[in-house]
XYZ file of C-alpha atoms in Angstrom:
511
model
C -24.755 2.377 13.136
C -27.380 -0.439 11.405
C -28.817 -1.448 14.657
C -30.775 -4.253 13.704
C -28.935 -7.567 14.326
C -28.831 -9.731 11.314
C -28.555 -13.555 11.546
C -26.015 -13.477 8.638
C -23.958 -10.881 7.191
C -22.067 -12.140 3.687
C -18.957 -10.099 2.529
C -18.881 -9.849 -1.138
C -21.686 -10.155 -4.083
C -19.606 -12.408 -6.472
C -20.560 -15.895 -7.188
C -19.544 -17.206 -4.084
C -21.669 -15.003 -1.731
C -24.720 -14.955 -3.692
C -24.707 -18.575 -4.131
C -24.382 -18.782 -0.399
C -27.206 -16.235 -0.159
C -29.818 -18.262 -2.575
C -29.610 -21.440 -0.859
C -30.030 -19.762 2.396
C -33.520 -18.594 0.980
C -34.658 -20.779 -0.712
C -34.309 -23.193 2.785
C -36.098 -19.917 4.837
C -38.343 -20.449 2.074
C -39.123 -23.900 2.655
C -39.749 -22.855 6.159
C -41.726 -19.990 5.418
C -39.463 -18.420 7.290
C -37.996 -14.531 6.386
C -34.372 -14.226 5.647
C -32.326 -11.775 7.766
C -28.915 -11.473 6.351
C -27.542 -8.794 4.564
C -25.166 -8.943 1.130
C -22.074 -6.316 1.512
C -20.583 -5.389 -2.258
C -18.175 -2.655 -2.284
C -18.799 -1.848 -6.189
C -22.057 -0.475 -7.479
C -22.981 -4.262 -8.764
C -22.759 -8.132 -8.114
C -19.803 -9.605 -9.543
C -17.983 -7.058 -9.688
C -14.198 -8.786 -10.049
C -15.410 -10.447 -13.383
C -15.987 -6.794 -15.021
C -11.878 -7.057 -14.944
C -10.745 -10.344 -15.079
C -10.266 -12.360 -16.731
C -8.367 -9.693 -18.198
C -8.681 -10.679 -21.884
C -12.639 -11.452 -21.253
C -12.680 -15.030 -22.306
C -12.931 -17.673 -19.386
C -11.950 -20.822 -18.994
C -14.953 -22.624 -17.492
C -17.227 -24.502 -19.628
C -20.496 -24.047 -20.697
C -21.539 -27.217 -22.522
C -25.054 -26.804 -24.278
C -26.219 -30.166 -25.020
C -25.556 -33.158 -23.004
C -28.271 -35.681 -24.169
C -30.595 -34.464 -21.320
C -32.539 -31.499 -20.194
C -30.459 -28.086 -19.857
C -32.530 -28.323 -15.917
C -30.945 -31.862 -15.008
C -28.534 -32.534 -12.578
C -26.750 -34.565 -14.889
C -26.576 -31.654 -17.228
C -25.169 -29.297 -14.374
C -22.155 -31.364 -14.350
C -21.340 -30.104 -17.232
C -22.321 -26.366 -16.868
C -19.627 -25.075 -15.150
C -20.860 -20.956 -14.632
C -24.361 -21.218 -13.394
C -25.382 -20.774 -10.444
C -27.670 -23.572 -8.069
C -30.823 -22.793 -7.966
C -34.172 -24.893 -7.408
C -36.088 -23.494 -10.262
C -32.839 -23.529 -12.514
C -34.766 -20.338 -14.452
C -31.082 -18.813 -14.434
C -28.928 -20.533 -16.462
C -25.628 -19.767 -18.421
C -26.361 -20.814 -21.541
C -28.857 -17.862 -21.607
C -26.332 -15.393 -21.697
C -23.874 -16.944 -23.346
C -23.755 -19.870 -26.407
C -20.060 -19.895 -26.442
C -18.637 -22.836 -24.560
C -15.805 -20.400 -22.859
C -18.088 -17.737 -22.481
C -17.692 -13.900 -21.814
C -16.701 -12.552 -18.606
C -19.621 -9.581 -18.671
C -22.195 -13.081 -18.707
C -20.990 -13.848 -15.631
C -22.029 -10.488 -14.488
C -25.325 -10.430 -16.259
C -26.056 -13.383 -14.547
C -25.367 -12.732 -11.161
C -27.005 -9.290 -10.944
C -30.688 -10.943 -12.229
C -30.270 -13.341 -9.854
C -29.834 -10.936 -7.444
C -33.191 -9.360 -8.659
C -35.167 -12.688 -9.143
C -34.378 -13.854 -5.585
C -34.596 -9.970 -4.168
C -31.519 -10.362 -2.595
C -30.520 -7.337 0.274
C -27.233 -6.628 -1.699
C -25.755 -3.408 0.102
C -23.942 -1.899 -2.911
C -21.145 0.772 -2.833
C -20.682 -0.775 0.221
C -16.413 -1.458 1.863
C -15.821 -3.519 4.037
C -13.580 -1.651 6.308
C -12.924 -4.357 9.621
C -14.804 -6.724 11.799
C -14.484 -6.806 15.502
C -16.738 -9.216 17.840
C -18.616 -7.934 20.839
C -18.351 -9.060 24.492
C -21.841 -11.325 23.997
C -20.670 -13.025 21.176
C -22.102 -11.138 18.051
C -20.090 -9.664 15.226
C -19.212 -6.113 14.057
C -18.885 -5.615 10.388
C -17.712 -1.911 9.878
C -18.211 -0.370 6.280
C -17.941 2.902 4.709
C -22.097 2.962 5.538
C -21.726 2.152 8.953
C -21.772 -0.898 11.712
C -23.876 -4.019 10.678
C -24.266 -6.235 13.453
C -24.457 -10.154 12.992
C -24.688 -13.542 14.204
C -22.546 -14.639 11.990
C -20.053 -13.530 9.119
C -19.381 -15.426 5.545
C -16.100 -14.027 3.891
C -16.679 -14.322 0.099
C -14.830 -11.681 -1.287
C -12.624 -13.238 -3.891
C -8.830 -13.104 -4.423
C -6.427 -10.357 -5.504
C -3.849 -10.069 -7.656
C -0.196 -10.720 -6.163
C 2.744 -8.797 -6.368
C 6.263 -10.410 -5.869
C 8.877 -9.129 -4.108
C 11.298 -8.665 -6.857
C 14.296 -5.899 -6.886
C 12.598 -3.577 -9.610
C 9.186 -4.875 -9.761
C 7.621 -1.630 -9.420
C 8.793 -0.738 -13.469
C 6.417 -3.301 -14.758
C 3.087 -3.626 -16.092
C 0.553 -5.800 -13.746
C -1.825 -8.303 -15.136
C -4.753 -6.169 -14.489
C -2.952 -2.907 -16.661
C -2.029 -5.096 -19.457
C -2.170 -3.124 -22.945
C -4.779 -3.529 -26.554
C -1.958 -6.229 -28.272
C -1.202 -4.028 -30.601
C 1.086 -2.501 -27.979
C 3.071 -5.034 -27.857
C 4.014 -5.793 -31.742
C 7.426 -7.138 -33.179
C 8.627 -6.484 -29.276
C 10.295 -9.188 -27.001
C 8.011 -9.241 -24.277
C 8.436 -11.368 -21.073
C 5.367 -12.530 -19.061
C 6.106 -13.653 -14.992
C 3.808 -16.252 -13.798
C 3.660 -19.418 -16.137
C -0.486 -20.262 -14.829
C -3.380 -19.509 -16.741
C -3.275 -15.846 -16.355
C 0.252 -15.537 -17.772
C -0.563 -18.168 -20.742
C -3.750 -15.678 -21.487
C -1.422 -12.743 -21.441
C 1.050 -15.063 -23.848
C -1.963 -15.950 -26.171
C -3.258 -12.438 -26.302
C -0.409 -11.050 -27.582
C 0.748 -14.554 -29.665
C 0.867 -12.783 -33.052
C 1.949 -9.728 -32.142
C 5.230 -9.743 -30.138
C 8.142 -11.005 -31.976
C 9.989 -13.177 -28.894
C 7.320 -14.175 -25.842
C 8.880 -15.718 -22.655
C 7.727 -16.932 -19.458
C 9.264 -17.175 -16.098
C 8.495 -18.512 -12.675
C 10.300 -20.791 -10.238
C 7.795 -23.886 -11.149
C 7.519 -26.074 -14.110
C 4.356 -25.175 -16.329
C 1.840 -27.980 -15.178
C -0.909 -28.836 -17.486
C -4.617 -29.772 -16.561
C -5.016 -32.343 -18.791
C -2.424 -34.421 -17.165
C -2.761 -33.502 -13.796
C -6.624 -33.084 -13.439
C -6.313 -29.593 -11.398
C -8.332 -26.979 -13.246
C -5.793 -24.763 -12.286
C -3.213 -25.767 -13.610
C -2.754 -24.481 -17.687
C -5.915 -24.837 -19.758
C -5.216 -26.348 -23.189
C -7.118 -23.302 -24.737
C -3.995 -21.585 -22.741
C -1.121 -23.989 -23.862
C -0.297 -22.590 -27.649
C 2.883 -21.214 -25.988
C 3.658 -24.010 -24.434
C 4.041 -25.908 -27.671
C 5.501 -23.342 -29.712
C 8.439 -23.375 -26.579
C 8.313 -26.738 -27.813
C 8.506 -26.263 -31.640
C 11.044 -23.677 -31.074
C 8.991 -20.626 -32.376
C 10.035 -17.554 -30.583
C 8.765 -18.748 -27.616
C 10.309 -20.257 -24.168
C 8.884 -21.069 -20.826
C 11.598 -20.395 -18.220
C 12.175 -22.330 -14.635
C 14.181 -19.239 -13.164
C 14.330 -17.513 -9.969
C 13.978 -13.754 -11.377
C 17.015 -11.461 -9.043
C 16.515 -7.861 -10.863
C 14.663 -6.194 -13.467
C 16.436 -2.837 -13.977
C 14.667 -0.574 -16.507
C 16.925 0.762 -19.143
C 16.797 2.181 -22.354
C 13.745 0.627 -24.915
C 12.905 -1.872 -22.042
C 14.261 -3.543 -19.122
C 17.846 -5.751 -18.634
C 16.284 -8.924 -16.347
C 18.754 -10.952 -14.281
C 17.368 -14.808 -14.395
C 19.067 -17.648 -12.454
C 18.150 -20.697 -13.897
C 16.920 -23.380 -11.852
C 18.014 -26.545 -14.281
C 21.027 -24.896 -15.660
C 23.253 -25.668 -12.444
C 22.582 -22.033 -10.902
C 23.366 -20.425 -14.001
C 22.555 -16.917 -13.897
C 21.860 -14.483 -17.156
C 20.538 -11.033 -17.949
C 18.185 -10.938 -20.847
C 16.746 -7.686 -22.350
C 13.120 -7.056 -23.157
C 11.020 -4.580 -24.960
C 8.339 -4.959 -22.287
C 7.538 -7.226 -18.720
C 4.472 -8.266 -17.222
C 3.367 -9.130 -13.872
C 1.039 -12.122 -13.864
C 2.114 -13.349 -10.716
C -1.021 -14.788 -9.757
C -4.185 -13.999 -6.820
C -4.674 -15.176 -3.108
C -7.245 -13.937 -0.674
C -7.339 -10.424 0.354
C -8.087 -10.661 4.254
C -5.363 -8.389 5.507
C -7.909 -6.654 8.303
C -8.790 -10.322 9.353
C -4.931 -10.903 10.176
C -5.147 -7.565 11.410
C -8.522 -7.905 14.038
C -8.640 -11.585 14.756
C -4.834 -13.404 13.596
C -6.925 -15.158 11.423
C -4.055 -18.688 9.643
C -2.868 -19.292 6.102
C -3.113 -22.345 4.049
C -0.362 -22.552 1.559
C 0.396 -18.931 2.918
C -2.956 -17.987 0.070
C -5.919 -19.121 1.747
C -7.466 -18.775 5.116
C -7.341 -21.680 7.561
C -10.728 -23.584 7.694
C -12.145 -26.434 9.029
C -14.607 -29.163 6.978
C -17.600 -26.579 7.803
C -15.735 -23.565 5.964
C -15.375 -22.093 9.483
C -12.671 -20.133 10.685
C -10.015 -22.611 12.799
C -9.038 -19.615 14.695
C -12.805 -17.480 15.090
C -16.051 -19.167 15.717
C -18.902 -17.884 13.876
C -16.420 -16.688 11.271
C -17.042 -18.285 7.429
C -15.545 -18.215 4.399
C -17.204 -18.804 1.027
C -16.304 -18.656 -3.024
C -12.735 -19.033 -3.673
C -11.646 -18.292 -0.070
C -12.669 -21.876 0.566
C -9.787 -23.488 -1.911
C -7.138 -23.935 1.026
C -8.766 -27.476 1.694
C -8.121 -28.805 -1.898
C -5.712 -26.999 -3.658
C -4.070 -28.241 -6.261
C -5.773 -31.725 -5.640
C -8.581 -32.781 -8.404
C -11.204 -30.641 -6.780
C -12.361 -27.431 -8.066
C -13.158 -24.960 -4.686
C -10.869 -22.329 -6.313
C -13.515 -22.209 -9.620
C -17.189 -21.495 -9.752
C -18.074 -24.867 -10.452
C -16.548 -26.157 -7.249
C -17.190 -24.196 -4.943
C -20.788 -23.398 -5.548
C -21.524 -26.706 -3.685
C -19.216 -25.517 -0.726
C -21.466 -22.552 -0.619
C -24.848 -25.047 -0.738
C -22.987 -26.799 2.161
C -22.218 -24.117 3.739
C -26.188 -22.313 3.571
C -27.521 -25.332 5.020
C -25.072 -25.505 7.753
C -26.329 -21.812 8.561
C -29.130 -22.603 8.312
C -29.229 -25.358 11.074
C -26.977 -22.805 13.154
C -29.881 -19.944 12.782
C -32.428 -21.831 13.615
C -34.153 -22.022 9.463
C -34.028 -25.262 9.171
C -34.049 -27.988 11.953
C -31.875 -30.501 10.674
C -30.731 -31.958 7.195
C -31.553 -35.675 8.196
C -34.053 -37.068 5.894
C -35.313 -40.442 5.962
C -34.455 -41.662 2.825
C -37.989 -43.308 0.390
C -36.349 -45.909 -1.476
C -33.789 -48.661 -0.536
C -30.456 -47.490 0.378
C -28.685 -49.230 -2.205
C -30.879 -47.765 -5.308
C -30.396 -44.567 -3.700
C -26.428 -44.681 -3.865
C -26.838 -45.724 -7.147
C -28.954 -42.724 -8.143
C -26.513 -40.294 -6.966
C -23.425 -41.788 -8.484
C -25.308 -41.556 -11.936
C -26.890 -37.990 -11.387
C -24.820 -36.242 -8.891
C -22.825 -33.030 -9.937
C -22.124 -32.091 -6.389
C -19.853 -35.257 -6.014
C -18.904 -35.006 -10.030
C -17.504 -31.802 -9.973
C -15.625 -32.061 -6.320
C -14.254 -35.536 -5.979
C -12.790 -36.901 -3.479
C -14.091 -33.496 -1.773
C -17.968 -33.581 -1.236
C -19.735 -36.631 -0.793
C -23.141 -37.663 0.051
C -23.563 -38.527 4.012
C -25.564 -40.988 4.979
C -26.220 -42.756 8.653
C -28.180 -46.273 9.900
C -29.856 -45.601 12.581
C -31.532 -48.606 13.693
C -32.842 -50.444 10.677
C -33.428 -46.974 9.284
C -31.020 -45.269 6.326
C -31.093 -41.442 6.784
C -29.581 -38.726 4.333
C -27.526 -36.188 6.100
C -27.055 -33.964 2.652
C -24.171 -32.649 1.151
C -20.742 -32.787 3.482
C -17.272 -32.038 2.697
C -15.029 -34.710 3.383
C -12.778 -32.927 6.198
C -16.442 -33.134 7.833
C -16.887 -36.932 7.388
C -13.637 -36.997 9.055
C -13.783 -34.561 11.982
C -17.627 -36.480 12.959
C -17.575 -38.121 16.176
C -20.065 -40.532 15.136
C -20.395 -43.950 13.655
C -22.433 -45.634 11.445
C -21.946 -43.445 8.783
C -21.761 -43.976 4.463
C -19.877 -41.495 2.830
C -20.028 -41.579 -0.924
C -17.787 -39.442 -3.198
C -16.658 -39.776 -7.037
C -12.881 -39.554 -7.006
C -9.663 -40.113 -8.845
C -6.967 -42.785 -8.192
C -3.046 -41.661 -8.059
C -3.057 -40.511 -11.351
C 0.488 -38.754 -10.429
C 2.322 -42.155 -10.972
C 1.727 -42.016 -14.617
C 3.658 -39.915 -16.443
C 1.328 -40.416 -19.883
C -1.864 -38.908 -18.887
C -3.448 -40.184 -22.280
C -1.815 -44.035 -21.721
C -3.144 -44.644 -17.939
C -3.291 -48.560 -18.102
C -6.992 -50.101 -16.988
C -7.101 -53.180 -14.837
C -10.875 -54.569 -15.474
C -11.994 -56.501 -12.419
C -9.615 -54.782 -10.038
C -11.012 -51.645 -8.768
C -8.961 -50.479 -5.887
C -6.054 -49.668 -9.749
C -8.975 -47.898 -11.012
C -6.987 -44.449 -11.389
C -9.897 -42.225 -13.737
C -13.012 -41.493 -11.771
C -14.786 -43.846 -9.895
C -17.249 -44.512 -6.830
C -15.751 -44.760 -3.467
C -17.573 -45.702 -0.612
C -16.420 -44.902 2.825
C -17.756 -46.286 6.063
C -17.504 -45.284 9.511
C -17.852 -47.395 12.825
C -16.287 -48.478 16.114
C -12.828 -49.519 14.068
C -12.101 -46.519 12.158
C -13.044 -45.627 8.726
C -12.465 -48.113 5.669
C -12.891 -47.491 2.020
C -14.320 -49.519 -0.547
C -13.651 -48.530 -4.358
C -15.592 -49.223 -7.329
C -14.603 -49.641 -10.865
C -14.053 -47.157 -13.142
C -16.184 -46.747 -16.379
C -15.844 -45.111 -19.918
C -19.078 -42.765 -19.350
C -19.254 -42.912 -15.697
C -22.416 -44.259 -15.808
C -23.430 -46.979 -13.228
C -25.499 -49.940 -14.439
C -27.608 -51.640 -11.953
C -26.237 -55.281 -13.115
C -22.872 -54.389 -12.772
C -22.688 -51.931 -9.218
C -26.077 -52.641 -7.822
C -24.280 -55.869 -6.391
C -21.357 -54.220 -4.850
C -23.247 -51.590 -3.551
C -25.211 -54.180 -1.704
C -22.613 -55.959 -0.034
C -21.101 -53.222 1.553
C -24.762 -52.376 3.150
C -25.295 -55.669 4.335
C -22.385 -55.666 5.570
C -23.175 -52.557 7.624
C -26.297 -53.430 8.467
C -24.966 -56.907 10.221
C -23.234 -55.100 12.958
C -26.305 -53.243 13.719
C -26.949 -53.926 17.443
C -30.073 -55.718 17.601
């Protein structure tokens, strides 16, 4: 057994959990205090997963060189979508890859000099094998190398691939075992699971099979109209138009009953879902699983009962904390059940590296690192806001999701950081400004490219836009404003708005 007692024990060296871990030090830094946590990685290096998947190597994540400012700006991290957060911002993307979707081995490359740069305690070779919680409190995280004992536990160990349960599933190639394309020339191949990882399987093989299908109980949604990254990628969506165009290609809406494998391929028994029930066996060369990934916490069900959202992701609360085990985190793509399938990005690198700043400062306070994140703020309130609606990639990349806190106390404004909005909500305090970038109901249009713009009106601003949310003895009350071509927030135009609402706050200050 490790007998030393660690103040934070991370499961899992992908993005997620070293993120997590680099904040975390570079606050014990501040402090010139020494980190005790330890990493756990089951493989023999960081980032493992992306050695496998995507499966046909390309991501979908941007990695946008040139922005009109410095590669090191926060306005340029909006639009560097792989990197991880760093203060010195040394470690960047865009030095391992120039492509905008880049490889998935630069994710890797990436990760693992982190790792050495910040001389991160990553435990390699290292399974996670169950966690149990002793009668004082502290955690038990056994692993094939023994006991590590810990304040508290982050979760960051990714998602795995699904399997459906489908009579005859079992004959079929999975995601993960897909073939070289060649495999599959002049053959009718049919591809179940119509999201991005059955449109890359589709595009991989676009010029090689003769007949491509895909099948799932859902319509295909795209991102461009419906502002979830998950959702189809347009570098994902050929099939989808050659369904369209009628070129060997068709996206089904089927429950599938039975794959039986026969001779040459398989005889699979579809029942439409717009066809009035109609029910059909079509013959294929060749079908593949893409079924799509949740999180694989089995022993958490198993020790602690740990609750699904959307039956995929574990139940958390604004903090990333367990609702069902105190003490007990969740970081990377674990931390999607809040937002999924909203406009937010937790399930993607570029979303939920800012839940895993969040969270590293909220361990932080809980170990004892850091005192507090309230920090009187230098310059008037309202230039502040301003600031971080033109800079900000935290509230950029997660909107409607994290926000900037902020709290009058007295005649004084103080920042409270980086908080999720679930946290905003669940405060029992008052007083409070909570900034975020979000959408409107962009669901009521069914053009995505023909949204109508109101000018002057910006509660219909639907792209998006600043919204302001304040907290006092009434409830909580939001204030929008308007949308803007370039997002970017001209003093003349929002300094005014931004004003009133202060003023307005500051007025019911008790005196």
């Amino acid at each position: 057994m490790n007998k030393s007692i660690y103040d934070v024990v991370i499961i899992g060296g992908g993005p997620g959990g070293v993120q997590t871990a680099i904040t975390y030090y570079e606050l014990c830094k501040e402090q010139n205090i020494t980190p005790n946590i330890a990493i756990l990685e089951a493989s023999d290096k960081a980032g493992h997963s992306f050695t496998k998947f995507p499966v046909h190597g390309k991501l979908i994540s941007n990695n946008k060189l040139y922005t009109g400012k410095a590669p090191e700006s926060r306005f340029s991290e909006r639009f560097d979508w792989n990197s991880l957060i760093t203060n010195e911002k040394k470690i960047l993307m865009r030095n391992y890859s120039r492509h905008f979707y880049p490889e998935r081995e630069a994710v890797v490359n990436m990760l693992n000099d982190l790792v050495e740069a910040y001389e991160l305690p990553v435990h390699t070779n290292t399974k996670w094998t169950g966690t149990s919680k002793t009668e004082d409190g502290l955690f038990e995280v056994h692993t094939s190398k023994g006991v590590f004992v810990t304040r508290y536990v982050v979760v960051a160990t990714g998602l795995e691939p699904v399997t459906p349960d489908i009579p005859g599933i079992d004959h079929v190639t999975k995601y993960e075992d897909m073939h070289a394309k060649e495999y599959y020339r002049d053959k009718r191949v049919l591809i179940l699971g119509k999201g991005n990882s059955g449109t890359e399987c589709a595009q991989d093989i676009l010029n090689e099979a003769n007949v491509i299908m895909l099948a799932s109980p859902s319509s295909a949604r795209l991102a461009f109209k419906t502002h979830y990254v998950g959702n189809i990628r347009a570098v994902n969506s050929i099939i989808a138009e050659n369904y369209q165009l009628k070129h060997q290609s068709a996206l089904l809406d089927c429950h599938i009953r039975n794959i039986e494998k026969v001779e040459d391929g398989f005889d699979v028994t579809v029942e439409y879902i717009h066809a009035n029930g109609e029910v059909e066996t079509l013959f294929f060369n060749e079908v593949v699983a893409a079924t799509g990934f949740k999180s694989s916490l089995q022993s958490l069900v198993e020790d602690f009962d740990i609750k699904w959202l959307h039956n995929k992701f574990p139940s958390i609360s604004g903090t990333f904390e367990s609702t069902e085990v105190e003490g007990l985190y969740f970081a990377g793509a674990q931390t999607h059940g809040l937002d999924y399938r909203t406009t937010t990005t937790s399930g993607f690198i570029h979303g939920f590296r800012y839940n895993s700043k969040i969270l590293a400062h909220h361990l932080a306070e809980k170990t004892g690192a850091i005192d507090s994140r309230s920090k009187a703020l230098t310059m008037p309130v309202e230039d502040y806001v301003l600031e971080e609606l033109n800079e900000s990639p935290d509230l950029w990349l997660q909107p409607g999701y994290v926000g900037q806190l902020l709290k009058l106390q007295g005649d004084n404004w103080i920042s409270l950081g980086y908080r999720t909005k679930n946290e905003f909500v669940e405060m029992n305090d008052e007083s409070l400004l909570f900034l975020t970038m979000e959408y409107g109901d962009i669901h009521q249009f069914q053009e995505s490219f023909s949204i109508p713009r109101e000018p002057g009106d910006p509660d219909k601003s639907v792209h998006i836009h600043p919204v302001i949310r304040v907290k006092d003895d009434r409830g909580i009350h939001a204030f929008n404003l308007e949308e803007h071509l370039e997002s970017r927030f001209s003093k003349d135009v929002y300094l005014p708005e931004i004003k009133k609402i202060i003023m307005t706050m500051e007025a019911k200050q008790p005196v």
